PDB file of C-alpha atoms in Angstrom:
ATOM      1  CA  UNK X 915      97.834  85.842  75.172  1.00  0.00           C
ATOM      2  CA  UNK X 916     100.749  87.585  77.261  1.00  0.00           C
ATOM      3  CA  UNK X 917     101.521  90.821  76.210  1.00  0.00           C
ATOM      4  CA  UNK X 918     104.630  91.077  78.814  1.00  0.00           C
ATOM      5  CA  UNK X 919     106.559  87.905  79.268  1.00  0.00           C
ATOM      6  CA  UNK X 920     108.769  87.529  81.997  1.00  0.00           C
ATOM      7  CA  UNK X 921     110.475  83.831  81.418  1.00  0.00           C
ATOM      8  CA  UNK X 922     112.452  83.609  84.160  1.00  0.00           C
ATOM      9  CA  UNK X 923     110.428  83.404  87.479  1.00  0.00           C
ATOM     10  CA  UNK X 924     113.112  83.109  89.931  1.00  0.00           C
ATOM     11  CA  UNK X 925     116.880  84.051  90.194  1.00  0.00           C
ATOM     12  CA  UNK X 926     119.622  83.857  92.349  1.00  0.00           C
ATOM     13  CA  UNK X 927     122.355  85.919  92.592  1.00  0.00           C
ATOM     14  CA  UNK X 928     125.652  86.220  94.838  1.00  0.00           C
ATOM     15  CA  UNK X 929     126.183  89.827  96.384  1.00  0.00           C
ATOM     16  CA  UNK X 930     127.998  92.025  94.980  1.00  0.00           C
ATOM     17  CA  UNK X 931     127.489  89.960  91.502  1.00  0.00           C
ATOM     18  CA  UNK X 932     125.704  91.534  88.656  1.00  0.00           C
ATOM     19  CA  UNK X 933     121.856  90.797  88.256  1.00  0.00           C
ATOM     20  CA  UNK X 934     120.148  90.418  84.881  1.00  0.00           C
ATOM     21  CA  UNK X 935     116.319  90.470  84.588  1.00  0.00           C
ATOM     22  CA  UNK X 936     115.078  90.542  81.286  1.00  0.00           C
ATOM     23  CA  UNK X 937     111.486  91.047  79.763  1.00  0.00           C
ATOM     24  CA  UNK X 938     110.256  90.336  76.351  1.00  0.00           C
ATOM     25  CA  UNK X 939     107.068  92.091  74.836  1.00  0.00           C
ATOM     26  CA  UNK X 940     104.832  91.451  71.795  1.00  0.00           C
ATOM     27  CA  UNK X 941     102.407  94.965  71.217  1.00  0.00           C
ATOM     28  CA  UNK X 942     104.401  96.892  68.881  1.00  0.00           C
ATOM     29  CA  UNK X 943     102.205  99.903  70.532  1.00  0.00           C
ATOM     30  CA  UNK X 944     104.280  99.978  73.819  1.00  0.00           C
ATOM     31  CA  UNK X 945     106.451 103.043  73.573  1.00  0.00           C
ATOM     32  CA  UNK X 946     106.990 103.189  77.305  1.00  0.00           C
ATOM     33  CA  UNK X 947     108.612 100.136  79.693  1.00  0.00           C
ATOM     34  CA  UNK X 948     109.206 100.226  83.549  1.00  0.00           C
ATOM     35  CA  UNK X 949     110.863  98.118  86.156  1.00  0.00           C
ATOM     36  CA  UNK X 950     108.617  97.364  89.070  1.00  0.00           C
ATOM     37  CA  UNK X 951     109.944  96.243  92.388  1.00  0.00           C
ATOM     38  CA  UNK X 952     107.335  94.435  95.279  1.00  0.00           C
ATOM     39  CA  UNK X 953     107.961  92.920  98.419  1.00  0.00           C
ATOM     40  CA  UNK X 954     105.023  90.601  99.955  1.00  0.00           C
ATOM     41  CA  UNK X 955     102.053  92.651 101.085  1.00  0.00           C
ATOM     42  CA  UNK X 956     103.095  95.670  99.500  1.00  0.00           C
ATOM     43  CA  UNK X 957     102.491  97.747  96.965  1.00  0.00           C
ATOM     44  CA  UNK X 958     104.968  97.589  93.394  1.00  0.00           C
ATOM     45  CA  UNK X 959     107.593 100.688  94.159  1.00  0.00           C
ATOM     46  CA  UNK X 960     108.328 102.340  90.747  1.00  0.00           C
ATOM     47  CA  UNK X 961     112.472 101.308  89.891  1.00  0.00           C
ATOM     48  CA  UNK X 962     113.227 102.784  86.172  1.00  0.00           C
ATOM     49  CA  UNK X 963     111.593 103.477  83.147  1.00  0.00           C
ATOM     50  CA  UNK X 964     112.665 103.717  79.455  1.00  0.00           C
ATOM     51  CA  UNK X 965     111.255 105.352  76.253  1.00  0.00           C
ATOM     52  CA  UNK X 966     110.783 103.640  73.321  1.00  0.00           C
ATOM     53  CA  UNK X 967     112.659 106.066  71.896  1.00  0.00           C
ATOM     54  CA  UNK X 968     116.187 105.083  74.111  1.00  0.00           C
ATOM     55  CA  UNK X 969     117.774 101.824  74.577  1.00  0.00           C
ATOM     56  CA  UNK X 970     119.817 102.904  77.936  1.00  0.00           C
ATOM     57  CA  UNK X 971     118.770 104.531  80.767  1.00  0.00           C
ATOM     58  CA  UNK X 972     121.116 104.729  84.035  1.00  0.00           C
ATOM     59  CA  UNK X 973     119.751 105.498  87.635  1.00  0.00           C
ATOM     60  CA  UNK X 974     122.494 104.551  90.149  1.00  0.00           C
ATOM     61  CA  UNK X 975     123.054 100.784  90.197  1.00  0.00           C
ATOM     62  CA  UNK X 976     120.246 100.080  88.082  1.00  0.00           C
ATOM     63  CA  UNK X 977     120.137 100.684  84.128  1.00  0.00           C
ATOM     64  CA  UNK X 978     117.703  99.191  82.096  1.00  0.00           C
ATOM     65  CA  UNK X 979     118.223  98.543  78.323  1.00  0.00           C
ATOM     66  CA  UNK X 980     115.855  97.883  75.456  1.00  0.00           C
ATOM     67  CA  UNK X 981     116.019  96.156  71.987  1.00  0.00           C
ATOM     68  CA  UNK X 982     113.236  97.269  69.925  1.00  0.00           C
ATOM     69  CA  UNK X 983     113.669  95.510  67.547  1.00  0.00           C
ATOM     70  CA  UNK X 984     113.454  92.357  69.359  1.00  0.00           C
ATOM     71  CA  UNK X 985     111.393  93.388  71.349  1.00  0.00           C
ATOM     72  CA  UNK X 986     113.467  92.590  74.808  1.00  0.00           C
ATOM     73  CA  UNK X 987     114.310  95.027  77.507  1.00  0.00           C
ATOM     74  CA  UNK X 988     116.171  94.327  80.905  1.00  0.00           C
ATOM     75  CA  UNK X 989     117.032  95.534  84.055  1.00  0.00           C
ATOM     76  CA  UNK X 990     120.572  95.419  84.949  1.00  0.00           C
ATOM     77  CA  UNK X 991     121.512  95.917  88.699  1.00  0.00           C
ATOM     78  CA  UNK X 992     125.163  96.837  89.688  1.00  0.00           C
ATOM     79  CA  UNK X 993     126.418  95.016  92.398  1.00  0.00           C
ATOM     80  CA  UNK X 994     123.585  93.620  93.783  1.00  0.00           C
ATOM     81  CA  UNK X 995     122.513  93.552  97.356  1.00  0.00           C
ATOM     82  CA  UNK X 996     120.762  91.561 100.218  1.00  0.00           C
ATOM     83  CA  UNK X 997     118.118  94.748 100.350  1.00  0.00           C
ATOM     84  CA  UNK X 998     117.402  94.114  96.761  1.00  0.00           C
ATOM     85  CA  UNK X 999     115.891  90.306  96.677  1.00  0.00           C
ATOM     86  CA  UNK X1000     112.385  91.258  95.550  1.00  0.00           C
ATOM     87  CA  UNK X1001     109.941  90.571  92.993  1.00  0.00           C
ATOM     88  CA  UNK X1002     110.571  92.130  90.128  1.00  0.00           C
ATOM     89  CA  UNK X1003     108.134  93.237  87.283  1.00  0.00           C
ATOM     90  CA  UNK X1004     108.408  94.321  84.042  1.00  0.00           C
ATOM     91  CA  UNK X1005     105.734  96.689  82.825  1.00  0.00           C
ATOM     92  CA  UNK X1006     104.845  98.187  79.591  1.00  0.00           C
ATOM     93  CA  UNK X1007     102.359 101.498  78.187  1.00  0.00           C
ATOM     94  CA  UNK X1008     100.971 102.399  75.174  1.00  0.00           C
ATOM     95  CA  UNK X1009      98.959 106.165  74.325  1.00  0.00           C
ATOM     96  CA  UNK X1010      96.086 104.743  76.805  1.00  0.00           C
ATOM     97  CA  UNK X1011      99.155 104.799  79.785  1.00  0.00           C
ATOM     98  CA  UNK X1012      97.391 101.655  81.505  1.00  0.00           C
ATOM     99  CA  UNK X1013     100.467  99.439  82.600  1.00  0.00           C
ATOM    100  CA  UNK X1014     100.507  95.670  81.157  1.00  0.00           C
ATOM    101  CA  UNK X1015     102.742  93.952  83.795  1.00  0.00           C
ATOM    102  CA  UNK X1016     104.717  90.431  83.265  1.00  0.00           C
ATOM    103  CA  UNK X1017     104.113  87.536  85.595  1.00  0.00           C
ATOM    104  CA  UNK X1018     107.417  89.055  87.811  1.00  0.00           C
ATOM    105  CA  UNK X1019     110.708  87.408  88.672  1.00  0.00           C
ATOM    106  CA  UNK X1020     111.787  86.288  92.062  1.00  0.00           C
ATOM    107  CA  UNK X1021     114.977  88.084  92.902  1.00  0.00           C
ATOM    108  CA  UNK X1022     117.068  86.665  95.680  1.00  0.00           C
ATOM    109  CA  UNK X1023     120.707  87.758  96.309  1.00  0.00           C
ATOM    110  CA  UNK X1024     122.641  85.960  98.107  1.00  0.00           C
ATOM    111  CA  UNK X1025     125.004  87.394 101.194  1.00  0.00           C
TER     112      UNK X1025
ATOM    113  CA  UNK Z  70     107.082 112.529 100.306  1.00  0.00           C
ATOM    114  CA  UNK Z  71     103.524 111.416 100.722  1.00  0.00           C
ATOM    115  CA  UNK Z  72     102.751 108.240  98.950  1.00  0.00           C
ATOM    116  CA  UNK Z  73      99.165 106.912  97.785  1.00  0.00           C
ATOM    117  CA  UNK Z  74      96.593 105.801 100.606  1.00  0.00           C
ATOM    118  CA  UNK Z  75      94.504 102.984 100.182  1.00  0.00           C
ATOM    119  CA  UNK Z  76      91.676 102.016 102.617  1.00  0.00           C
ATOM    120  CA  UNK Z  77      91.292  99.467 104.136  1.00  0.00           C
ATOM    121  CA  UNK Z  78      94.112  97.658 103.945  1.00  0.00           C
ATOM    122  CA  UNK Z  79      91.944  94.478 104.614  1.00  0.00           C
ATOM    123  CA  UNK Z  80      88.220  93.387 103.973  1.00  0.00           C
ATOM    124  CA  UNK Z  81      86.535  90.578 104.325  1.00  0.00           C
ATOM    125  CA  UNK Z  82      83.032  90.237 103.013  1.00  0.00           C
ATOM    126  CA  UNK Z  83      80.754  87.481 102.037  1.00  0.00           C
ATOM    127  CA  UNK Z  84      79.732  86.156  98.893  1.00  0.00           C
ATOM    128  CA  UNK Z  85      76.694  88.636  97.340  1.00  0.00           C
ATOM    129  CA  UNK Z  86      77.638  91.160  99.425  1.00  0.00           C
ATOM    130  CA  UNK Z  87      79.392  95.143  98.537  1.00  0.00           C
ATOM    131  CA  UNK Z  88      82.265  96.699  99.290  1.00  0.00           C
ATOM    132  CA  UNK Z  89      84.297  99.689  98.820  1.00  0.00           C
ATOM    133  CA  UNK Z  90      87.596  99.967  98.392  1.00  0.00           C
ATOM    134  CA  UNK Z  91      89.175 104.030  98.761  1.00  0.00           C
ATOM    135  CA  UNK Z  92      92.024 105.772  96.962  1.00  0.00           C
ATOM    136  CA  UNK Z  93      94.178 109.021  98.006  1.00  0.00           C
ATOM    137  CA  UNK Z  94      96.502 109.672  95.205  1.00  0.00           C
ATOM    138  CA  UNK Z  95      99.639 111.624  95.885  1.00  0.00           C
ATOM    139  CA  UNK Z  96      98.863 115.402  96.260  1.00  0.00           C
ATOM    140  CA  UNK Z  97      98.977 117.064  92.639  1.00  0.00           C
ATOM    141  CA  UNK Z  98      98.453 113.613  90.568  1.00  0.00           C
ATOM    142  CA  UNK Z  99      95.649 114.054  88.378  1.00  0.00           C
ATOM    143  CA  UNK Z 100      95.034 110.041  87.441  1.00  0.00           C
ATOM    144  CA  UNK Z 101      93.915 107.312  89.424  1.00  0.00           C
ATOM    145  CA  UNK Z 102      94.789 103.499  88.109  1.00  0.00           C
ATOM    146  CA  UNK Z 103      92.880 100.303  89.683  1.00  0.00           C
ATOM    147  CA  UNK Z 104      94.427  96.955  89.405  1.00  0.00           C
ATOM    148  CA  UNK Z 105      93.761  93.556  90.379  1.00  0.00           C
ATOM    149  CA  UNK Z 106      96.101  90.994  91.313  1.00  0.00           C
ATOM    150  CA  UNK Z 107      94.718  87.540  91.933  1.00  0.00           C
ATOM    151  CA  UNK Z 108      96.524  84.656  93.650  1.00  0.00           C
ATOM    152  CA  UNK Z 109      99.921  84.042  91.598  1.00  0.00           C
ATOM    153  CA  UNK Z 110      99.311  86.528  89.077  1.00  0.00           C
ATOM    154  CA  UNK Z 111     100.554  89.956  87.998  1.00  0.00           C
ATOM    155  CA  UNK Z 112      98.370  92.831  88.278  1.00  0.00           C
ATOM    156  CA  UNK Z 113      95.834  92.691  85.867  1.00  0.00           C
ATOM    157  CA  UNK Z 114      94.283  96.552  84.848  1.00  0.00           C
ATOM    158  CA  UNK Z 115      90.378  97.689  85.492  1.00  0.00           C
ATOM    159  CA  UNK Z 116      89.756 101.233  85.019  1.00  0.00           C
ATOM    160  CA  UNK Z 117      91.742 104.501  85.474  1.00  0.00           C
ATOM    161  CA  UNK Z 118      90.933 108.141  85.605  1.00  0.00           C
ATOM    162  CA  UNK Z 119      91.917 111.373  84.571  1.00  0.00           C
ATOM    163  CA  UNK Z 120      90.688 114.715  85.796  1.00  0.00           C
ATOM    164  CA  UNK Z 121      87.346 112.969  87.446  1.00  0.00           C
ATOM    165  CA  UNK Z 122      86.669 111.870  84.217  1.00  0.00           C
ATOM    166  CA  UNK Z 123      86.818 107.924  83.094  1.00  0.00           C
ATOM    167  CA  UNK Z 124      90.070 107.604  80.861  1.00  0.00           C
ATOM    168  CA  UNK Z 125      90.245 103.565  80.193  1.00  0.00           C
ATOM    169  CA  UNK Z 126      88.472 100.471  80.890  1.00  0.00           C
ATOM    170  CA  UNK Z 127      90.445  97.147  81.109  1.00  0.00           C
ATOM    171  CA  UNK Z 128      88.684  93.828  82.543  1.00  0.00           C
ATOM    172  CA  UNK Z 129      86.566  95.165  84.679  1.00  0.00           C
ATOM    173  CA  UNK Z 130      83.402  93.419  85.500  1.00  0.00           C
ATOM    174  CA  UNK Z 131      80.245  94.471  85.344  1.00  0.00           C
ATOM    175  CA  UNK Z 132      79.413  94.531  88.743  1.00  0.00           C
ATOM    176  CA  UNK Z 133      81.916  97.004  89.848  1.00  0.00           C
ATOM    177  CA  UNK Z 134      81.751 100.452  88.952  1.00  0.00           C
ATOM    178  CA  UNK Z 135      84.336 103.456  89.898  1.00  0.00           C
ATOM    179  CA  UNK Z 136      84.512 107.246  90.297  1.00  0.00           C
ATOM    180  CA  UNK Z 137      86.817 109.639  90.928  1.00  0.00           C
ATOM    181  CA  UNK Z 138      86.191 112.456  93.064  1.00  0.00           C
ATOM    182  CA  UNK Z 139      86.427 116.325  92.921  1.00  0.00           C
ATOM    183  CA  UNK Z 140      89.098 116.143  95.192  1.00  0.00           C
ATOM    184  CA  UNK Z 141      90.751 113.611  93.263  1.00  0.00           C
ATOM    185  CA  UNK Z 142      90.155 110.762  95.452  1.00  0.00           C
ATOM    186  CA  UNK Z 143      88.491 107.363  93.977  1.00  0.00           C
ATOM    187  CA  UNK Z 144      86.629 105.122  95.030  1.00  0.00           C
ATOM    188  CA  UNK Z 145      85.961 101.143  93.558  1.00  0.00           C
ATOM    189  CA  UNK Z 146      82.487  99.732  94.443  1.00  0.00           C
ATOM    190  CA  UNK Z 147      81.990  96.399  94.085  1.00  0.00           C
ATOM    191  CA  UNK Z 148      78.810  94.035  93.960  1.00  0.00           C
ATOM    192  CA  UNK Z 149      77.293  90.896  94.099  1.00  0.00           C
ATOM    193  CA  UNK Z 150      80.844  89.506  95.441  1.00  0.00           C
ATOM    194  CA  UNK Z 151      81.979  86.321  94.495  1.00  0.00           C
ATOM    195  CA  UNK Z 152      84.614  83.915  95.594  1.00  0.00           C
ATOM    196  CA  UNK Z 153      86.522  85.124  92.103  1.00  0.00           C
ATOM    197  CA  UNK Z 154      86.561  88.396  93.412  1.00  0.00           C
ATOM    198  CA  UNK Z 155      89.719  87.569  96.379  1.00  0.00           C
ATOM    199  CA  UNK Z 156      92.502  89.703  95.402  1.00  0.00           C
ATOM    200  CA  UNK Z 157      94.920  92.562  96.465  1.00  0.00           C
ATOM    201  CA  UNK Z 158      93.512  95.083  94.375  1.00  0.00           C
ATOM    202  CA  UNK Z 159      96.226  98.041  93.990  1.00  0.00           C
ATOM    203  CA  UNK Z 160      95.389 101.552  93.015  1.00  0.00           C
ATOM    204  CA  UNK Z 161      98.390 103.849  91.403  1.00  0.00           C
ATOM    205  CA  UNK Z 162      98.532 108.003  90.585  1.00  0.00           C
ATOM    206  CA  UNK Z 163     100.217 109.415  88.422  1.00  0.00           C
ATOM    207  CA  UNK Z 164     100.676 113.028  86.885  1.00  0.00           C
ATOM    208  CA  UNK Z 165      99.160 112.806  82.775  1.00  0.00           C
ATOM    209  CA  UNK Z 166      99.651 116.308  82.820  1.00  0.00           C
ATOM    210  CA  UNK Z 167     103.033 116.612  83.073  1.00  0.00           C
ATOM    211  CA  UNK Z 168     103.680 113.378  80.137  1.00  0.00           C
ATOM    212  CA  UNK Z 169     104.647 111.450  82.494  1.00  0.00           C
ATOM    213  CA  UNK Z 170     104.224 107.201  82.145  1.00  0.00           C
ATOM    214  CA  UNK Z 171     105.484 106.555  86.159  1.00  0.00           C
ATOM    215  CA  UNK Z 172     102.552 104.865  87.863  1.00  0.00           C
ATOM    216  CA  UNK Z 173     103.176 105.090  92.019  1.00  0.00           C
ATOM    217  CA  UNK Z 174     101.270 102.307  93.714  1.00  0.00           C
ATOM    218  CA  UNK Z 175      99.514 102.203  97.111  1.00  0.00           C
ATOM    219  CA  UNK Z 176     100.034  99.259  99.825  1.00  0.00           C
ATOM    220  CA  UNK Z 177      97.026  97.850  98.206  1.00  0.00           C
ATOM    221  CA  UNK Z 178      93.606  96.479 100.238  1.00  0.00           C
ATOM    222  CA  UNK Z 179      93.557  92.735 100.541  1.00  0.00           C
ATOM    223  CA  UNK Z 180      89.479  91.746  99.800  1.00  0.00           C
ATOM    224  CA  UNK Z 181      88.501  88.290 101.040  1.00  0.00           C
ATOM    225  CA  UNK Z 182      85.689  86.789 100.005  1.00  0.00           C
ATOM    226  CA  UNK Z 183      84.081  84.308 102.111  1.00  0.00           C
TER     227      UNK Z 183
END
């Protein structure tokens, strides 16, 4: 049963176009969500995080928003560029801080 | 800024035998995360530390065990490989002592088993 679902596995966007990632969760526990970024045969670089107890958080062009009480979060990035086609995960931590990742979404801007 | 250090970056071993995968968290971070991440899959979590001490256990089998080091290094030993057992397996730091969730991943080391 997956905690994090990610429903979207791929996505293509134009640049300079807006691109909309969104994450759904089920553990009412999670107080704690991050955006993940990973290129092939590297390591998931830490994007933005939000508190359960905020539904908007703003760093640069990326803001991520969360819905409680539907229990959906995403990860808006503003415009979106070439450098930014990734995948992109959506994480989530309860009081024992592990992360419980989604199955990621294949980010590809277009030039 | 120094970033987490992972050694090797790739292994390959045989089926039945060990190996040991290393972990240099960023300087100050006081927890060390291992995670697995199998063919097509997101990372899945085995065990994490805090202060040299265990902190949690995810699905971490049996035949590997973990530590974490007085100078805050860790280390993942694993036995008895098995074919199962081909993975990038990630390790993250963080800093529990200042509340903070962030997680900062290493390259990851790339284990295949033969």
């Amino acid at each position: 049963d997956q905690q994090v679902k990610q429903n979207s596995p791929s996505l293509s966007v134009q640049e300079g176009r807006i691109s909309i990632l969104n994450c759904d969760y089920t553990n009412s526990m999670f107080d704690y969500f991050l955006w993940y970024k990973k290129y092939p045969a590297e390591g998931p670089t830490f994007l933005i995080s939000i508190s359960s107890i905020k539904d908007k958080n703003e760093d640069g062009r990326f803001t991520v928003f969360l819905n409680k009480s539907a229990k959906h979060l995403s990860l808006h990035i503003v415009p979106s560029q070439p450098g930014d086609s990734a995948v992109y995960f959506c994480a989530s931590s309860g009081s024992a801080r592990q992360l419980t990742f989604g199955s990621g979404t294949q980010l590809t801007v277009l030039p | 800024a120094a970033g987490v250090i992972q050694s090797p970056r790739h292994l390959i071993k045989e089926k039945r035998e060990t190996a040991t995968l290393k972990c240099y968290p960023i300087p100050r971070h006081d927890t060390v995360y291992w995670y697995q991440q199998g063919p097509g899959q997101d990372p899945q979590f085995l065990i994490s530390f805090y202060e040299k001490m265990q902190s949690d256990k995810g699905s971490i089998p049996d035949r590997f065990s973990a530590q974490q080091f007085s100078d805050y290094h860790s280390e993942l030993n694993m036995s008895s490989l098995e074919l199962g057992d081909s993975a990038l397996y990630f390790c993250a730091s963080s800093l529990r002592g200042d509340f903070s969730y962030e997680q900062y991943f290493g390259p990851g080391t790339r284990l295949t088993v033969t």
